[in-house]
mmCIF file of C-alpha atoms in Angstrom:
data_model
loop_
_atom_site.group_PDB
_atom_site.id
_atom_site.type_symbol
_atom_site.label_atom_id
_atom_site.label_comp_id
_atom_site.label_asym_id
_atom_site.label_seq_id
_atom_site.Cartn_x
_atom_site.Cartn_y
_atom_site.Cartn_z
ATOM 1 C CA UNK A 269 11.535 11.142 -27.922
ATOM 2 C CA UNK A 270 10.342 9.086 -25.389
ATOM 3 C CA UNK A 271 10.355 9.335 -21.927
ATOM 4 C CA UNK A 272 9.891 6.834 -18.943
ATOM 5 C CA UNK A 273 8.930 6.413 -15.081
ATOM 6 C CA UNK A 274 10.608 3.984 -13.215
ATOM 7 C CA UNK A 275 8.412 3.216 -10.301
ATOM 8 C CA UNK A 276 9.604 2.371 -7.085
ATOM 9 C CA UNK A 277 7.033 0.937 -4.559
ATOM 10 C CA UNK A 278 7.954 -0.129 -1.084
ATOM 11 C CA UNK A 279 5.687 -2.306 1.483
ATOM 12 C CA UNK A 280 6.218 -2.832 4.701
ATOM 13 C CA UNK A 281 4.241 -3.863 7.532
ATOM 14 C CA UNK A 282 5.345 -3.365 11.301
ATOM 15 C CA UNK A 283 4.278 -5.090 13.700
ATOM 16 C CA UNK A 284 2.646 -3.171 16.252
ATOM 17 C CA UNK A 285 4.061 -2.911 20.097
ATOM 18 C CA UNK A 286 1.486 -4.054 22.806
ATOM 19 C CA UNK A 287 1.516 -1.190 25.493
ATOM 20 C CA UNK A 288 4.775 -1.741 27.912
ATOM 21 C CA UNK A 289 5.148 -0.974 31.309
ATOM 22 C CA UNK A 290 8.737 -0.098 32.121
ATOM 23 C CA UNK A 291 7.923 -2.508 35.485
ATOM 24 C CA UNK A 292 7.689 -5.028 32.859
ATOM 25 C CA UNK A 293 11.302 -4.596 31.797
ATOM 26 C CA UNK A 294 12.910 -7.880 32.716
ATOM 27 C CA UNK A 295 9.977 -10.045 33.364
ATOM 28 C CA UNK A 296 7.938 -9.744 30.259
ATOM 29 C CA UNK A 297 9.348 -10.464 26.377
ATOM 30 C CA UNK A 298 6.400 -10.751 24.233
ATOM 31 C CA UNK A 299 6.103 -6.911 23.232
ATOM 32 C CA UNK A 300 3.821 -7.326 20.304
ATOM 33 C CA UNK A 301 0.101 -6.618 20.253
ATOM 34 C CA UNK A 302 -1.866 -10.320 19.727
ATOM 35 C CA UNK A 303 -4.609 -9.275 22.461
ATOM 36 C CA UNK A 304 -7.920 -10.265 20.704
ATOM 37 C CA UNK A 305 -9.665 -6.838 21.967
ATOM 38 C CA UNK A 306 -6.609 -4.231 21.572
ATOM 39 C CA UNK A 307 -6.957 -2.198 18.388
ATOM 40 C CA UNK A 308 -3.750 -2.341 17.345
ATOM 41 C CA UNK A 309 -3.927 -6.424 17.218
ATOM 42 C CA UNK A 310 -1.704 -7.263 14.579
ATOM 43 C CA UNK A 311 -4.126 -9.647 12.758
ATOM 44 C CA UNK A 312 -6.532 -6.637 12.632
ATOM 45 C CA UNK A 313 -4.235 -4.588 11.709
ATOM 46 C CA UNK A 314 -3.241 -6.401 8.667
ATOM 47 C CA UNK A 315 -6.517 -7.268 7.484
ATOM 48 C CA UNK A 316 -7.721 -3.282 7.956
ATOM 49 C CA UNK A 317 -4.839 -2.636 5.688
ATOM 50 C CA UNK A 318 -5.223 -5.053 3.356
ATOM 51 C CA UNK A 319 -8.232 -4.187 2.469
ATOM 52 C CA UNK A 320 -8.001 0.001 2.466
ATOM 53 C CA UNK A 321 -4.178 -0.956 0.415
ATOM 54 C CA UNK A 322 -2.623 -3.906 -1.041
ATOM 55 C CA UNK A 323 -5.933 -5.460 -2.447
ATOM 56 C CA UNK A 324 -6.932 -2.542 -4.204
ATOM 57 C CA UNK A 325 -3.289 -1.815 -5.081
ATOM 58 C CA UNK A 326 -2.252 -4.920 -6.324
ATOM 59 C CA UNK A 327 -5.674 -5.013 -8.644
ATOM 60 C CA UNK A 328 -4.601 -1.540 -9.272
ATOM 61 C CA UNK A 329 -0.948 -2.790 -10.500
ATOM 62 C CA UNK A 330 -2.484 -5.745 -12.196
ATOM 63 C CA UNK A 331 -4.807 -4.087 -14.637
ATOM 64 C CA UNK A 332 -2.100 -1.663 -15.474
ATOM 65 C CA UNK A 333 0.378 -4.628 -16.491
ATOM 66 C CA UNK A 334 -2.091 -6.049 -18.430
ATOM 67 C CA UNK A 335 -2.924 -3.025 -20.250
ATOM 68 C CA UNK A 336 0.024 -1.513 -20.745
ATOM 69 C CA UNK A 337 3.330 -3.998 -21.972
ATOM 70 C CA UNK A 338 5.756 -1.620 -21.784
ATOM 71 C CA UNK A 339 5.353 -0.970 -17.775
ATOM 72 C CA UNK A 340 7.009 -2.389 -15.045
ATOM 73 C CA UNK A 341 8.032 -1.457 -11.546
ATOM 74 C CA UNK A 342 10.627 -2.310 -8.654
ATOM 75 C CA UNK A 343 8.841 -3.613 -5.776
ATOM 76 C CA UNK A 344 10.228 -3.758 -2.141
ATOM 77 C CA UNK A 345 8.548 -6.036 -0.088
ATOM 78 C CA UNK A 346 9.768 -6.955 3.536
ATOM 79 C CA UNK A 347 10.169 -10.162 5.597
ATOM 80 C CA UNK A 348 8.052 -8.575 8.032
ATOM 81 C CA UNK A 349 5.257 -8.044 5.448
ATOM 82 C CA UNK A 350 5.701 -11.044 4.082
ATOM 83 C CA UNK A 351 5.376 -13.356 7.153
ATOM 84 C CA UNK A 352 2.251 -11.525 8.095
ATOM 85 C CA UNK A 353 0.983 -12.114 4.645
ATOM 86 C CA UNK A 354 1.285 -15.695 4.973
ATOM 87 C CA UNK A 355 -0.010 -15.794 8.475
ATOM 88 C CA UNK A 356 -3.057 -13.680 7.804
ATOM 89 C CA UNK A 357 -4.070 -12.888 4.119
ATOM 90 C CA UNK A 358 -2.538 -15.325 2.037
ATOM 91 C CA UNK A 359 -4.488 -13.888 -0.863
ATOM 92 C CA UNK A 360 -2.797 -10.544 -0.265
ATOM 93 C CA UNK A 361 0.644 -12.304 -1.340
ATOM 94 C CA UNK A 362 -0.684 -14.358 -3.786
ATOM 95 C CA UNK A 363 -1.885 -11.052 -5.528
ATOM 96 C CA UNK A 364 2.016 -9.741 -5.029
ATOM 97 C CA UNK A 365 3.300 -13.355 -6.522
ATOM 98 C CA UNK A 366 0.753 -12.919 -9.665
ATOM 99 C CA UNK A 367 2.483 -9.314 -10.672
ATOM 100 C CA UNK A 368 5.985 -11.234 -9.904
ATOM 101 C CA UNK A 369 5.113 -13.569 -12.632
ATOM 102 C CA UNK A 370 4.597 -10.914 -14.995
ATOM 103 C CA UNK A 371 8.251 -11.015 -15.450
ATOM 104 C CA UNK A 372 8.261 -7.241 -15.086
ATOM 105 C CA UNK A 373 8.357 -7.057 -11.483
ATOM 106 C CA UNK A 374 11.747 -6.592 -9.888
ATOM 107 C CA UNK A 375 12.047 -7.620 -6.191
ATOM 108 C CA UNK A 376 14.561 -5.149 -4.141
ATOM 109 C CA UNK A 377 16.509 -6.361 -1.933
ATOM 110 C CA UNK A 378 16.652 -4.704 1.948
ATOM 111 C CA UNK A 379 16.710 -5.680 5.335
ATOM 112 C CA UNK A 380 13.978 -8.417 6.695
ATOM 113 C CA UNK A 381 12.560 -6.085 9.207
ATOM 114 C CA UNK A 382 13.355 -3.080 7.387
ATOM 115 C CA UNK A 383 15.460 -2.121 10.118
ATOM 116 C CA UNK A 384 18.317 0.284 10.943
ATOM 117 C CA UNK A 385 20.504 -2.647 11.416
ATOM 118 C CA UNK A 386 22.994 -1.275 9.110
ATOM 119 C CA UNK A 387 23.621 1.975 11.998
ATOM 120 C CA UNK A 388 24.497 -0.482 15.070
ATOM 121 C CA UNK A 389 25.700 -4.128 13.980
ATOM 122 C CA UNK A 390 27.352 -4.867 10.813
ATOM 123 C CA UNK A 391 26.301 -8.452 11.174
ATOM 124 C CA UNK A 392 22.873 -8.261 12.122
ATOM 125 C CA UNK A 393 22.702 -6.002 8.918
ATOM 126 C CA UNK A 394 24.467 -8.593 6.817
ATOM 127 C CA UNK A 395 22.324 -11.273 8.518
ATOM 128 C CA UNK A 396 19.250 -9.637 7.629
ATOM 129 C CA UNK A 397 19.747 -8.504 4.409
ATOM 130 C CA UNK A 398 20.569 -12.814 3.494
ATOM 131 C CA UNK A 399 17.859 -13.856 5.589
ATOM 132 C CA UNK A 400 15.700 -11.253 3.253
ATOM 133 C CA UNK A 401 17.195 -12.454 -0.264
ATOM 134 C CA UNK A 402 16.131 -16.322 0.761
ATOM 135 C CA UNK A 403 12.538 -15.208 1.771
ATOM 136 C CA UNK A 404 12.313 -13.541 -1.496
ATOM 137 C CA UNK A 405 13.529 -16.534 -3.547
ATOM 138 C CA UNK A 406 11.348 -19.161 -1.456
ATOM 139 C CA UNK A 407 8.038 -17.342 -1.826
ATOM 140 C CA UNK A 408 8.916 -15.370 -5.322
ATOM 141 C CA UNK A 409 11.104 -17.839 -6.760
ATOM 142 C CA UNK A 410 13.690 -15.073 -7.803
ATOM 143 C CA UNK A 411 17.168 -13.650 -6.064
ATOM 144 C CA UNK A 412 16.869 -9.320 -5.783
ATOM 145 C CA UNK A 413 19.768 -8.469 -8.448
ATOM 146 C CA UNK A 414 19.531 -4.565 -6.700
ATOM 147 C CA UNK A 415 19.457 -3.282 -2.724
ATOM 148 C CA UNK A 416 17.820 -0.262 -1.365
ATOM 149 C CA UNK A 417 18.830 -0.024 2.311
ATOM 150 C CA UNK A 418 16.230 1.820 5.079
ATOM 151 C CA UNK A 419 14.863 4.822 4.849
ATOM 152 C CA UNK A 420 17.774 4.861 2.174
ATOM 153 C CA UNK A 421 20.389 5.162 4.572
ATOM 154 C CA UNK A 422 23.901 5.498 2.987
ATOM 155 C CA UNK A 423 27.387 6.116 4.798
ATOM 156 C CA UNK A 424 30.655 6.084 2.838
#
């Protein structure tokens, strides 16, 4: 008898909230981090990551396709991630896009900013859930075929 794992990997990456006064509520919009000197700069941020996770994991991920041709995994990747990728460590996607080609790679479908959309606006869920599917297709050259929503959030 045989027996399989289905793997299920998710990555997101948030971008992180500068600190916000509530006498800025009103007057100031740009509530992410891009100071130079904060430590939760979002370029930092990324690259700290990168290099602690998704380099070593993709290499990781890699080597086990190669070794092994009966495994394969579902991947969930976000816009979020994915525009960060781009902007930052284009490498880091490229890596992702090199275990797409595989062919045994399946791209998830979910919200762009792996939000709780799907709680509060109906349309704003739909809206990011397409806006998702073409970022996959442009930069993976595929359409998700399956959805996980956040945190796996289900309601009849």
């Amino acid at each position: 008898m045989t027996r399989s794992i289905s793997l299920y990997l998710h990555v997101h990456q948030p971008y992180r909230v500068r600190p916000y006064s509530v006498f800025e509520i009103g007057e100031q919009h740009n509530y992410f981090d891009i100071q130079d000197d904060s430590k939760l700069n979002n370029e930092k941020m990324f690259h700290k990551i990168a290099d602690k996770s998704y380099r070593p994991m993709t290499q990781l991920l890699q080597t086990l396709l190669e070794r092994h041709p009966e495994f394969h995994f579902s991947l969930s990747i976000t816009g979020d991630f994915i525009d960060q990728a781009e902007q930052y460590a284009p490498d880091v996607l490229e890596a992702f896009k090199k275990l797409v080609k595989t062919g045994r790679v399946e791209i998830v479908g979910e919200t762009y900013h792996h939000s709780m959309a799907f709680f509060y606006s109906l349309s704003e869920f739909e809206n990011q859930v397409e806006l998702h599917k073409k970022k996959v297709h442009e930069v993976f050259g595929m359409t998700p075929t399956a959805f996980r929503n956040t945190e796996l959030a289900y309601n009849d």
